Amino acid sequence: MVAGVIAAVSLSGTAGASGGSGARAGSGAKPTIVLEHGAFADTSSWNGVIKRLQKSGYPVVAAANPLRGPASDAGYLRSVVDRIDGPVVMVGHSYGGTVISDAAVGHEDKVKALVYIAAFLPDTGETSLGLSNKFPGSTLGDAIEAVPYRLPGGSSGNDVYIKPDKFRQQFAADVSQSQASLMAATQRPIAAAALEEKATKAAWKTIPSWSLIATQDLNIPPASQRFMSERADAHTVEVKASHAVPVSRPDVVSRIIQQAANTTGR
């Protein structure tokens, strides 16, 4: 298999030609872009990307990721996609890549492209934790804390957060201090078990894929991102950015999403 094409990305410029305020889902004009955030973030992390995509006429849905486990999170995301009329491009950031890789399987007639943003592209049997540790470079282990929780039935588990005083350095070094503080305060924890749950599906094997590699990522090492992207034969770009690249570089992120959407011809 030929490795994914690595294209140079300009660090300046806009997200693309301007358009209307957004096409209605199912209109046939453009596919709906479904955005799945990852751990330690929420749907607001896509705000800059959404603004640019809507300006270019794309209908957009930013799905809330439960962050409980790949299988259950993918099931929830499928329910979101099922209510959308017309073609879809699914985009996952970080652990959101693990989720879209599962959720898109069996929906090849509807999901026309997958876009991974500083994300996991797991194969069957792999875990997010294992892939982040496959190559050196992740410092996440020193920046997180586990907080126990208990469910109504009596079972318990641990939620994982990034410590507020380490959040900017670890997750969003190229974001302003004030914005990083807000992101730290509003971060969504991920269940520790979710990072160790094995993937059972890999939609990138049957759906065309694109990947953006953040070269200053301290959560998922760039070497891991390259390994996964090349294995998936993804169309790949690299940008000098932190793990929070949807926030710090929404122009580049929206551009690769539009490239994927345009290439599908839908």
Backbone as JSON, one array per atom type, in Angstrom:
{
  "sequence": "MVAGVIAAVSLSGTAGASGGSGARAGSGAKPTIVLEHGAFADTSSWNGVIKRLQKSGYPVVAAANPLRGPASDAGYLRSVVDRIDGPVVMVGHSYGGTVISDAAVGHEDKVKALVYIAAFLPDTGETSLGLSNKFPGSTLGDAIEAVPYRLPGGSSGNDVYIKPDKFRQQFAADVSQSQASLMAATQRPIAAAALEEKATKAAWKTIPSWSLIATQDLNIPPASQRFMSERADAHTVEVKASHAVPVSRPDVVSRIIQQAANTTGR",
  "N": [[0.85, -1.19, 0.0], [0.54, 2.18, -0.86], [2.09, 4.78, 0.9], [0.44, 7.42, 2.69], [-0.08, 10.6, 1.16], [2.09, 13.21, 1.9], [1.54, 16.45, 2.41], [2.6, 19.83, 2.04], [1.73, 22.37, 4.28], [0.49, 25.56, 4.28], [1.14, 28.03, 6.67], [-0.37, 30.23, 6.88], [-3.22, 32.13, 5.76], [-6.66, 31.6, 4.69], [-9.6, 29.63, 5.41], [-10.77, 28.87, 3.07], [-12.86, 29.39, 0.16], [-15.43, 31.75, 0.64], [-18.85, 31.3, 1.56], [-22.36, 30.64, 1.76], [-24.44, 30.95, 4.72], [-24.68, 28.41, 5.58], [-25.52, 25.16, 4.48], [-28.6, 23.37, 4.4], [-28.99, 20.26, 6.07], [-29.06, 17.39, 4.04], [-29.67, 18.74, 1.72], [-28.15, 18.24, -0.48], [-26.26, 19.85, -1.58], [-23.78, 20.1, -0.2], [-21.83, 17.85, 1.8], [-22.77, 16.94, 5.17], [-20.81, 17.95, 7.88], [-19.61, 16.15, 10.5], [-18.47, 16.56, 13.66], [-16.33, 15.22, 16.08], [-15.26, 15.55, 19.27], [-12.37, 15.04, 21.45], [-10.83, 13.59, 24.4], [-10.6, 15.62, 27.37], [-11.6, 17.91, 26.31], [-14.34, 19.77, 24.82], [-17.4, 20.3, 22.92], [-17.11, 22.98, 22.24], [-14.49, 23.3, 21.51], [-14.37, 23.11, 18.81], [-15.28, 25.5, 17.79], [-13.98, 27.59, 16.24], [-13.39, 26.18, 13.91], [-15.94, 25.39, 13.08], [-17.09, 27.88, 12.48], [-15.64, 28.62, 10.18], [-16.24, 26.51, 8.41], [-19.02, 26.75, 8.16], [-19.15, 29.25, 6.99], [-18.22, 28.61, 4.51], [-20.33, 27.23, 3.54], [-21.03, 24.71, 4.53], [-23.13, 22.39, 6.19], [-23.01, 21.7, 9.66], [-22.45, 19.53, 12.4], [-21.64, 19.34, 15.71], [-20.88, 16.85, 17.72], [-21.61, 15.74, 21.03], [-19.31, 14.03, 22.89], [-19.5, 11.22, 24.86], [-17.31, 10.03, 26.18], [-16.85, 7.6, 27.48], [-16.17, 5.08, 26.56], [-14.87, 3.35, 23.67], [-16.73, 1.62, 22.21], [-19.35, 2.16, 23.27], [-19.4, 4.94, 23.0], [-19.16, 5.19, 20.24], [-21.55, 4.02, 19.46], [-23.35, 5.93, 20.37], [-22.58, 8.1, 18.73], [-23.22, 7.07, 16.21], [-25.98, 7.15, 16.37], [-26.41, 9.85, 16.2], [-25.47, 10.4, 13.61], [-27.25, 8.87, 12.14], [-29.6, 10.32, 12.07], [-29.18, 12.29, 10.27], [-29.78, 13.57, 7.1], [-28.58, 12.65, 3.9], [-25.14, 12.72, 2.56], [-22.19, 12.32, 4.65], [-19.3, 13.66, 6.26], [-17.03, 12.51, 8.55], [-15.31, 13.68, 11.37], [-12.66, 13.4, 13.6], [-11.1, 14.36, 16.6], [-8.2, 13.61, 18.42], [-8.93, 11.23, 20.88], [-11.39, 11.11, 19.75], [-10.93, 10.22, 17.19], [-10.65, 7.48, 17.51], [-13.28, 6.88, 18.09], [-14.77, 7.64, 15.76], [-13.69, 5.83, 14.0], [-14.84, 3.44, 14.69], [-17.59, 4.07, 14.67], [-18.24, 4.62, 12.0], [-18.18, 2.26, 10.58], [-19.99, 0.05, 8.55], [-21.52, 2.06, 7.63], [-20.75, 2.91, 5.16], [-22.07, 3.69, 2.87], [-23.03, 6.13, 3.48], [-21.16, 7.67, 4.98], [-18.71, 9.45, 3.65], [-16.08, 10.22, 3.88], [-13.34, 10.15, 6.2], [-11.83, 12.13, 8.66], [-8.98, 12.74, 10.45], [-7.82, 14.45, 13.19], [-4.96, 15.24, 14.7], [-5.1, 12.67, 15.88], [-6.19, 9.37, 17.02], [-5.94, 6.45, 15.03], [-6.94, 3.65, 15.32], [-6.27, 0.13, 14.89], [-8.0, -3.03, 14.79], [-8.11, -4.45, 17.99], [-6.29, -2.76, 19.15], [-5.47, -0.17, 21.55], [-6.2, 3.17, 22.72], [-4.45, 4.11, 24.69], [-2.28, 2.35, 24.37], [-1.41, 3.02, 21.79], [-0.65, 5.68, 22.12], [1.57, 5.33, 23.62], [3.25, 3.94, 22.01], [5.34, 5.07, 20.64], [8.04, 7.2, 21.74], [7.52, 10.35, 23.47], [5.09, 11.3, 24.49], [3.92, 13.16, 27.22], [1.79, 12.99, 28.81], [1.16, 11.3, 30.95], [2.38, 12.36, 33.21], [0.93, 14.59, 33.68], [-1.68, 14.22, 34.37], [-4.55, 13.51, 36.48], [-6.4, 11.16, 38.41], [-9.79, 10.8, 39.19], [-11.98, 9.33, 41.36], [-15.21, 7.86, 40.66], [-18.63, 6.97, 41.28], [-21.21, 4.84, 40.2], [-24.86, 4.64, 39.99], [-25.59, 1.92, 40.33], [-23.66, 0.92, 41.97], [-21.17, 0.24, 41.01], [-17.81, 1.35, 40.26], [-15.35, 3.69, 39.06], [-12.65, 5.45, 37.42], [-12.29, 8.79, 36.54], [-10.37, 10.68, 34.26], [-8.47, 13.58, 34.33], [-6.68, 16.46, 33.06], [-4.32, 18.09, 35.02], [-5.08, 21.34, 36.21], [-2.97, 23.27, 36.45], [-1.13, 22.29, 34.71], [-2.27, 22.17, 32.31], [-2.15, 23.99, 30.06], [0.55, 23.8, 29.14], [0.7, 21.07, 28.57], [-1.45, 20.47, 26.84], [-2.29, 22.63, 25.26], [-0.29, 24.48, 24.28], [0.12, 26.45, 22.36], [-1.97, 28.17, 22.57], [-3.58, 31.07, 23.9], [-2.93, 32.19, 27.28], [-5.21, 32.95, 28.75], [-7.32, 31.77, 27.31], [-6.56, 29.09, 27.45], [-6.85, 28.68, 30.18], [-9.61, 28.82, 30.46], [-10.29, 26.58, 28.94], [-9.13, 24.57, 30.5], [-10.69, 24.71, 32.78], [-13.17, 23.92, 31.82], [-12.84, 21.42, 30.8], [-13.63, 18.12, 29.64], [-13.7, 15.12, 31.35], [-12.23, 11.88, 30.7], [-13.19, 8.48, 30.94], [-11.0, 6.33, 32.57], [-10.95, 3.67, 31.83], [-11.77, 3.78, 29.2], [-9.57, 4.46, 27.7], [-8.17, 2.15, 27.67], [-9.7, 0.3, 26.46], [-10.14, -2.08, 23.93], [-10.1, -1.52, 20.44], [-12.6, -2.56, 18.14], [-13.32, -2.24, 15.56], [-12.42, -0.79, 12.38], [-12.82, 1.69, 10.47], [-11.31, 3.12, 8.67], [-10.18, 1.36, 6.94], [-11.89, 0.92, 4.86], [-13.02, 3.32, 4.1], [-12.21, 6.39, 2.54], [-9.52, 8.32, 3.88], [-8.25, 11.14, 5.72], [-5.59, 12.89, 7.34], [-4.39, 14.99, 9.87], [-1.4, 15.92, 11.25], [-0.13, 17.0, 14.27], [2.76, 18.55, 15.01], [3.9, 19.33, 17.4], [2.7, 17.98, 19.4], [2.0, 16.8, 22.61], [0.43, 14.92, 23.73], [-0.41, 12.75, 21.95], [2.2, 11.34, 20.45], [3.92, 12.77, 17.65], [5.26, 10.84, 16.06], [3.72, 8.56, 16.5], [1.31, 9.39, 15.39], [2.1, 9.65, 12.72], [2.76, 6.99, 12.09], [0.25, 5.69, 12.31], [-1.23, 7.12, 10.39], [0.14, 6.62, 7.99], [-0.17, 3.87, 7.85], [-2.88, 3.72, 7.4], [-3.03, 4.71, 4.91], [-3.64, 7.37, 4.59], [-4.45, 10.63, 3.37], [-2.22, 13.02, 4.11], [-1.3, 15.8, 6.15], [0.98, 18.02, 7.77], [1.37, 20.14, 10.6], [2.78, 22.73, 12.53], [1.94, 22.63, 15.64], [0.14, 22.41, 18.77], [-1.5, 19.79, 20.71], [-4.04, 20.79, 20.87], [-4.91, 21.62, 18.34], [-7.34, 22.11, 16.82], [-8.28, 24.36, 18.09], [-6.13, 26.2, 18.15], [-5.32, 26.34, 15.47], [-7.56, 26.7, 13.59], [-7.93, 27.38, 10.93], [-6.22, 25.75, 9.34], [-7.2, 23.25, 10.07], [-9.91, 23.35, 9.23], [-9.45, 23.58, 6.54], [-8.32, 21.08, 5.69], [-10.47, 19.45, 6.2], [-12.33, 20.42, 4.36], [-10.98, 19.78, 2.02], [-11.15, 16.99, 2.11], [-13.94, 16.7, 1.95], [-14.45, 17.84, -0.57], [-13.01, 16.19, -2.28], [-14.42, 13.86, -2.26], [-16.39, 14.33, -3.99], [-18.92, 15.03, -3.34]],
  "CA": [[0.0, 0.0, 0.0], [1.34, 3.4, -0.94], [1.91, 5.62, 2.08], [-0.35, 8.62, 2.47], [0.64, 11.73, 0.6], [2.36, 14.25, 2.88], [1.51, 17.73, 1.7], [3.02, 21.0, 2.8], [0.61, 23.2, 4.68], [0.83, 26.95, 4.54], [0.76, 28.42, 8.02], [-1.17, 31.44, 6.82], [-4.31, 32.01, 4.8], [-7.99, 31.37, 5.23], [-10.08, 28.26, 5.31], [-11.28, 28.56, 1.75], [-13.77, 30.37, -0.38], [-16.59, 32.02, 1.48], [-20.1, 30.86, 0.99], [-23.53, 31.06, 2.51], [-24.4, 30.75, 6.17], [-24.69, 26.97, 5.87], [-26.54, 24.42, 3.75], [-29.43, 22.51, 5.23], [-28.67, 18.84, 5.93], [-29.89, 16.68, 3.09], [-29.95, 19.55, 0.55], [-27.39, 17.7, -1.58], [-25.23, 20.8, -2.0], [-22.52, 19.74, 0.44], [-22.04, 16.87, 2.87], [-22.76, 17.43, 6.54], [-19.58, 17.67, 8.6], [-19.87, 15.74, 11.87], [-17.23, 16.76, 14.43], [-16.29, 14.48, 17.34], [-14.13, 15.99, 20.09], [-11.72, 13.99, 22.21], [-10.72, 13.75, 25.85], [-10.12, 16.89, 27.95], [-12.15, 18.99, 25.5], [-15.78, 19.66, 24.63], [-17.78, 20.72, 21.57], [-16.66, 24.34, 21.96], [-13.15, 23.28, 20.92], [-14.55, 23.18, 17.36], [-15.96, 26.74, 17.4], [-13.3, 28.27, 15.15], [-13.54, 25.34, 12.73], [-17.34, 25.49, 12.67], [-17.29, 29.2, 11.87], [-15.07, 28.61, 8.83], [-16.99, 25.58, 7.58], [-20.32, 27.34, 7.86], [-18.93, 30.35, 6.04], [-18.05, 27.99, 3.2], [-21.59, 26.62, 3.12], [-21.22, 23.34, 5.01], [-23.87, 22.11, 7.43], [-22.09, 21.15, 10.65], [-22.96, 19.03, 13.68], [-20.6, 19.01, 16.68], [-21.5, 15.89, 18.62], [-21.06, 15.61, 22.37], [-18.71, 12.71, 23.08], [-19.64, 10.82, 26.27], [-15.98, 9.72, 26.71], [-16.98, 6.47, 28.4], [-15.55, 3.89, 25.98], [-15.03, 3.38, 22.22], [-17.93, 0.97, 21.69], [-20.56, 2.9, 23.65], [-19.33, 6.28, 22.41], [-19.44, 5.03, 18.82], [-22.98, 3.79, 19.34], [-24.03, 7.22, 20.51], [-22.3, 8.9, 17.54], [-24.02, 6.53, 15.11], [-27.36, 7.64, 16.5], [-26.39, 11.23, 15.7], [-25.32, 10.34, 12.16], [-28.44, 8.24, 11.55], [-30.69, 11.28, 11.9], [-28.77, 13.28, 9.28], [-30.08, 13.2, 5.72], [-27.53, 12.93, 2.94], [-23.78, 12.26, 2.86], [-21.54, 12.83, 5.87], [-17.87, 13.54, 6.5], [-16.83, 12.42, 9.99], [-14.03, 14.24, 11.78], [-12.37, 13.09, 15.0], [-9.88, 14.9, 17.21], [-7.66, 12.86, 19.54], [-9.7, 10.02, 21.11], [-12.51, 11.14, 18.81], [-10.56, 9.39, 16.06], [-11.01, 6.1, 17.86], [-14.74, 6.76, 18.05], [-15.28, 7.65, 14.38], [-13.22, 4.61, 13.34], [-15.84, 2.43, 15.01], [-18.95, 4.5, 14.33], [-18.48, 4.68, 10.55], [-18.25, 0.91, 10.0], [-21.35, -0.29, 8.19], [-22.18, 3.26, 7.1], [-19.94, 3.34, 4.02], [-22.92, 4.34, 1.87], [-23.36, 7.48, 3.95], [-19.95, 8.36, 5.41], [-17.9, 9.52, 2.44], [-14.67, 10.44, 4.22], [-12.96, 10.27, 7.6], [-10.74, 13.09, 8.84], [-8.38, 12.57, 11.77], [-7.11, 15.66, 13.58], [-4.11, 14.87, 15.84], [-6.03, 11.67, 16.4], [-5.93, 7.94, 16.95], [-6.52, 5.64, 13.97], [-6.6, 2.31, 15.81], [-6.67, -1.1, 14.22], [-8.68, -3.96, 15.69], [-7.31, -4.97, 19.08], [-5.42, -1.73, 19.71], [-6.08, 0.78, 22.49], [-5.68, 4.54, 22.65], [-3.29, 4.2, 25.57], [-1.17, 1.64, 23.76], [-0.92, 3.77, 20.63], [0.03, 6.89, 22.59], [2.86, 4.91, 24.2], [3.97, 3.11, 21.03], [6.57, 5.81, 20.36], [8.29, 8.18, 22.81], [7.13, 11.74, 23.22], [3.93, 11.73, 25.26], [4.16, 13.5, 28.63], [0.47, 13.06, 29.43], [1.11, 10.56, 32.21], [2.83, 13.21, 34.32], [0.09, 15.79, 33.77], [-3.07, 13.87, 34.65], [-4.97, 13.01, 37.8], [-7.57, 10.3, 38.35], [-10.79, 11.14, 40.19], [-12.94, 8.22, 41.44], [-16.65, 8.13, 40.6], [-19.46, 5.79, 41.56], [-22.47, 4.8, 39.47], [-26.0, 4.27, 40.86], [-25.63, 0.49, 40.61], [-22.63, 0.57, 42.93], [-19.86, 0.09, 40.38], [-17.0, 2.56, 40.35], [-14.29, 3.82, 38.07], [-11.86, 6.66, 37.54], [-12.25, 9.79, 35.48], [-9.03, 11.24, 34.1], [-8.38, 15.0, 33.99], [-5.36, 17.09, 33.07], [-4.23, 19.03, 36.13], [-5.23, 22.7, 35.69], [-1.71, 24.0, 36.35], [-0.32, 21.7, 33.65], [-3.11, 22.03, 31.12], [-1.67, 24.71, 28.89], [1.8, 23.23, 28.65], [0.48, 19.72, 28.07], [-2.54, 20.29, 25.87], [-2.61, 23.8, 24.43], [0.83, 25.41, 24.47], [0.06, 27.54, 21.4], [-3.21, 28.91, 22.84], [-3.33, 32.11, 24.9], [-3.08, 31.77, 28.66], [-6.6, 33.14, 29.19], [-8.15, 30.76, 26.67], [-6.18, 27.8, 28.01], [-7.44, 28.59, 31.51], [-11.02, 28.46, 30.26], [-10.34, 25.19, 28.48], [-8.82, 23.7, 31.63], [-11.84, 24.72, 33.7], [-14.34, 23.29, 31.2], [-12.44, 20.15, 30.19], [-14.44, 16.94, 29.9], [-12.84, 13.97, 31.68], [-12.48, 10.61, 30.03], [-13.06, 7.31, 31.81], [-9.7, 5.67, 32.38], [-11.19, 2.4, 31.13], [-11.95, 4.04, 27.77], [-8.25, 4.5, 27.07], [-7.63, 0.79, 27.63], [-10.65, -0.57, 25.77], [-9.64, -2.43, 22.6], [-10.93, -1.23, 19.28], [-13.13, -3.75, 17.47], [-13.62, -1.9, 14.17], [-11.48, 0.18, 11.8], [-13.47, 2.16, 9.25], [-10.34, 3.67, 7.71], [-9.82, 0.31, 5.98], [-12.86, 0.89, 3.76], [-13.46, 4.69, 3.79], [-11.06, 7.28, 2.32], [-9.16, 9.01, 5.12], [-7.33, 12.26, 5.76], [-5.02, 13.0, 8.68], [-3.57, 16.15, 10.19], [-0.45, 15.6, 12.31], [0.36, 18.16, 15.03], [4.15, 18.16, 15.25], [4.28, 19.67, 18.77], [1.72, 17.29, 20.25], [2.56, 16.11, 23.78], [-0.49, 13.85, 24.11], [-0.16, 11.66, 21.01], [3.45, 11.71, 19.79], [3.86, 12.86, 16.18], [5.67, 9.57, 15.46], [2.56, 7.67, 16.53], [0.36, 9.9, 14.4], [2.6, 9.31, 11.38], [2.63, 5.54, 11.93], [-1.15, 5.35, 12.07], [-1.67, 7.74, 9.15], [0.74, 5.89, 6.88], [-0.8, 2.55, 7.8], [-4.23, 3.89, 6.86], [-2.9, 5.31, 3.57], [-4.39, 8.63, 4.69], [-3.9, 11.87, 2.8], [-1.69, 13.56, 5.37], [-0.62, 17.08, 6.23], [1.58, 18.29, 9.07], [1.37, 21.53, 10.99], [3.44, 23.0, 13.79], [0.84, 22.97, 16.55], [-0.06, 21.57, 19.95], [-2.61, 18.84, 20.59], [-5.27, 21.57, 20.73], [-4.83, 22.25, 17.02], [-8.59, 22.7, 16.35], [-8.44, 25.68, 18.72], [-5.04, 27.1, 17.79], [-5.18, 26.45, 14.03], [-8.82, 26.3, 12.93], [-7.82, 27.57, 9.49], [-5.63, 24.55, 8.75], [-8.11, 22.13, 10.32], [-11.07, 23.46, 8.34], [-8.99, 23.38, 5.16], [-8.2, 19.66, 5.37], [-11.84, 18.91, 6.18], [-12.92, 20.78, 3.07], [-10.31, 18.97, 1.01], [-11.76, 15.66, 2.14], [-15.31, 16.81, 1.46], [-14.43, 18.14, -1.99], [-12.45, 15.06, -3.01], [-15.43, 12.81, -2.37], [-17.27, 14.68, -5.09], [-20.29, 15.18, -2.85]],
  "C": [[0.88, 1.23, 0.0], [1.06, 4.26, 0.26], [1.14, 6.87, 1.71], [0.51, 9.77, 1.98], [0.83, 12.79, 1.67], [2.47, 15.56, 2.13], [1.97, 18.83, 2.61], [1.8, 21.85, 3.08], [1.1, 24.6, 4.93], [0.33, 27.32, 5.92], [0.0, 29.73, 8.04], [-2.29, 31.21, 5.83], [-5.6, 31.69, 5.49], [-8.43, 29.96, 4.94], [-10.63, 27.91, 3.94], [-12.26, 29.61, 1.31], [-14.97, 30.53, 0.53], [-17.84, 31.58, 0.76], [-21.25, 31.36, 1.81], [-23.38, 30.74, 3.98], [-24.45, 29.29, 6.54], [-25.82, 26.27, 5.14], [-27.34, 23.56, 4.7], [-29.06, 21.06, 4.98], [-29.62, 18.18, 4.96], [-30.18, 17.48, 1.84], [-29.21, 19.03, -0.67], [-26.28, 18.61, -2.04], [-23.87, 20.4, -1.46], [-22.81, 18.69, 1.51], [-22.1, 17.56, 4.23], [-21.46, 17.01, 7.2], [-19.93, 17.36, 10.05], [-18.55, 15.73, 12.63], [-17.33, 16.04, 15.77], [-15.05, 14.91, 18.13], [-13.54, 14.81, 20.85], [-11.71, 14.28, 23.7], [-10.2, 15.14, 26.2], [-10.58, 18.11, 27.13], [-13.67, 18.86, 25.5], [-16.11, 20.2, 23.25], [-17.31, 22.13, 21.23], [-15.26, 24.39, 21.37], [-13.21, 23.36, 19.39], [-15.06, 24.54, 16.89], [-15.31, 27.44, 16.21], [-13.43, 27.51, 13.84], [-14.97, 25.46, 12.19], [-17.6, 26.81, 11.95], [-16.81, 29.21, 10.43], [-15.83, 27.67, 7.9], [-18.36, 26.14, 7.2], [-20.2, 28.49, 6.88], [-18.77, 29.82, 4.62], [-19.26, 27.16, 2.77], [-21.84, 25.21, 3.59], [-22.16, 23.29, 6.2], [-22.95, 21.37, 8.39], [-22.85, 20.68, 11.88], [-21.75, 18.7, 14.55], [-21.23, 18.13, 17.74], [-20.82, 15.89, 19.98], [-20.56, 14.19, 22.58], [-18.83, 12.31, 24.55], [-18.32, 10.48, 26.95], [-16.02, 8.6, 27.75], [-16.3, 5.2, 27.88], [-15.81, 3.86, 24.49], [-16.34, 2.78, 21.71], [-19.19, 1.77, 22.02], [-20.56, 4.31, 23.05], [-19.64, 6.24, 20.92], [-20.93, 4.79, 18.58], [-23.77, 5.08, 19.44], [-23.83, 8.07, 19.26], [-23.08, 8.39, 16.34], [-25.45, 7.02, 15.17], [-27.48, 9.08, 16.03], [-26.35, 11.22, 14.18], [-26.59, 9.8, 11.5], [-29.56, 9.25, 11.32], [-30.36, 12.37, 10.88], [-29.11, 12.76, 7.89], [-28.89, 13.54, 4.83], [-26.16, 12.48, 3.4], [-23.17, 12.99, 4.04], [-20.03, 12.69, 5.74], [-17.67, 13.55, 8.0], [-15.41, 12.85, 10.33], [-13.82, 13.94, 13.26], [-11.07, 13.72, 15.45], [-9.47, 13.98, 18.36], [-8.39, 11.51, 19.69], [-10.94, 9.97, 20.22], [-12.22, 10.35, 17.55], [-10.87, 7.93, 16.29], [-12.5, 5.88, 17.7], [-15.25, 6.74, 16.62], [-14.84, 6.4, 13.63], [-14.18, 3.45, 13.58], [-17.21, 2.83, 14.44], [-19.25, 4.44, 12.84], [-18.6, 3.31, 9.9], [-19.72, 0.53, 9.76], [-22.14, 0.87, 7.63], [-21.43, 3.8, 5.89], [-20.78, 4.02, 2.94], [-23.22, 5.78, 2.23], [-22.13, 8.29, 4.31], [-18.95, 8.31, 4.26], [-16.42, 9.73, 2.71], [-14.53, 10.52, 5.73], [-11.78, 11.24, 7.68], [-10.27, 13.0, 10.29], [-7.51, 13.78, 12.08], [-6.31, 15.37, 14.85], [-4.78, 13.73, 16.61], [-5.48, 10.25, 16.32], [-6.65, 7.34, 15.74], [-6.25, 4.18, 14.34], [-7.02, 1.2, 14.87], [-7.36, -1.98, 15.26], [-7.71, -4.51, 16.73], [-6.39, -3.95, 19.72], [-6.19, -0.82, 20.65], [-5.47, 2.16, 22.29], [-4.43, 4.68, 23.49], [-2.08, 3.52, 24.94], [-0.57, 2.39, 22.59], [-0.19, 5.04, 21.05], [1.41, 6.57, 23.16], [3.71, 4.1, 23.22], [5.31, 3.74, 20.66], [6.79, 6.82, 21.48], [7.78, 9.56, 22.44], [5.93, 12.22, 24.0], [4.32, 12.0, 26.71], [2.84, 13.55, 29.41], [0.43, 12.4, 30.8], [1.51, 11.39, 33.42], [1.92, 14.4, 34.56], [-1.34, 15.49, 34.21], [-3.3, 13.48, 36.1], [-6.24, 12.2, 37.61], [-8.5, 10.64, 39.51], [-11.83, 10.02, 40.23], [-14.38, 8.71, 41.28], [-17.39, 6.83, 40.85], [-20.78, 5.93, 40.83], [-23.6, 4.34, 40.38], [-26.04, 2.79, 41.22], [-24.57, 0.02, 41.58], [-21.26, 0.36, 42.33], [-19.11, 1.43, 40.43], [-15.95, 2.55, 39.26], [-13.52, 5.09, 38.34], [-12.03, 7.52, 36.31], [-10.87, 10.42, 35.46], [-9.13, 12.69, 33.63], [-6.91, 15.38, 33.8], [-5.35, 18.12, 34.2], [-4.26, 20.46, 35.6], [-3.91, 23.45, 35.51], [-0.79, 23.45, 35.27], [-1.04, 21.7, 32.3], [-2.53, 22.74, 29.9], [-0.42, 24.09, 28.3], [1.56, 21.88, 27.98], [-0.4, 19.68, 26.84], [-2.63, 21.42, 24.85], [-1.53, 24.86, 24.52], [0.79, 26.59, 23.51], [-1.27, 28.3, 21.46], [-2.91, 29.93, 23.92], [-3.58, 31.59, 26.3], [-4.54, 31.87, 29.12], [-7.52, 32.08, 28.58], [-7.83, 29.37, 27.22], [-6.77, 27.61, 29.4], [-8.92, 28.23, 31.43], [-11.16, 27.01, 29.83], [-10.06, 24.22, 29.62], [-10.01, 23.58, 32.57], [-13.03, 23.97, 33.15], [-14.02, 21.94, 30.58], [-13.38, 19.01, 30.6], [-13.51, 15.78, 30.22], [-13.19, 12.76, 30.85], [-12.34, 9.49, 31.06], [-11.73, 6.63, 31.53], [-9.86, 4.38, 31.59], [-11.32, 2.6, 29.63], [-10.62, 4.02, 27.03], [-7.63, 3.12, 26.93], [-8.58, -0.2, 26.96], [-10.17, -0.82, 24.34], [-10.63, -2.07, 21.51], [-11.37, -2.53, 18.62], [-13.42, -3.5, 15.99], [-12.64, -0.84, 13.69], [-12.01, 0.64, 10.45], [-12.5, 2.71, 8.22], [-9.87, 2.62, 6.69], [-10.72, 0.32, 4.76], [-13.34, 2.27, 3.34], [-12.25, 5.58, 3.6], [-10.81, 8.17, 3.54], [-8.15, 10.12, 4.89], [-6.82, 12.39, 7.19], [-4.18, 14.27, 8.79], [-2.71, 15.8, 11.4], [0.02, 16.9, 12.95], [1.77, 17.83, 15.52], [4.66, 18.54, 16.64], [3.34, 19.06, 19.79], [2.43, 16.56, 21.37], [1.62, 15.04, 24.32], [-0.27, 12.6, 23.26], [1.1, 12.02, 20.24], [3.3, 11.78, 18.28], [4.27, 11.56, 15.49], [4.53, 8.57, 15.45], [1.52, 8.09, 15.5], [0.79, 9.53, 12.99], [2.44, 7.81, 11.1], [1.2, 5.17, 11.57], [-1.64, 5.9, 10.73], [-1.13, 7.01, 7.93], [0.1, 4.51, 6.72], [-2.18, 2.62, 7.16], [-4.22, 4.45, 5.45], [-3.7, 6.62, 3.51], [-3.67, 9.74, 3.93], [-3.49, 12.73, 3.99], [-1.04, 14.92, 5.19], [-0.05, 17.22, 7.64], [1.57, 19.78, 9.35], [2.05, 21.67, 12.35], [2.39, 23.51, 14.77], [0.82, 22.0, 17.71], [-1.19, 20.58, 19.7], [-3.93, 19.57, 20.38], [-5.33, 22.29, 19.39], [-6.18, 22.73, 16.49], [-8.83, 24.1, 16.91], [-7.38, 26.65, 18.21], [-4.91, 27.32, 16.29], [-6.45, 26.03, 13.29], [-8.78, 26.48, 11.42], [-7.3, 26.32, 8.8], [-6.57, 23.35, 8.91], [-9.31, 22.19, 9.37], [-10.67, 23.22, 6.89], [-8.89, 21.9, 4.81], [-9.56, 18.98, 5.36], [-12.5, 19.2, 4.84], [-12.27, 20.02, 1.92], [-10.92, 17.58, 0.94], [-13.16, 15.69, 1.57], [-15.36, 17.03, -0.04], [-13.96, 16.95, -2.82], [-13.48, 13.95, -3.19], [-16.39, 13.08, -3.52], [-18.71, 14.85, -4.67], [-20.38, 16.4, -1.96]]
}
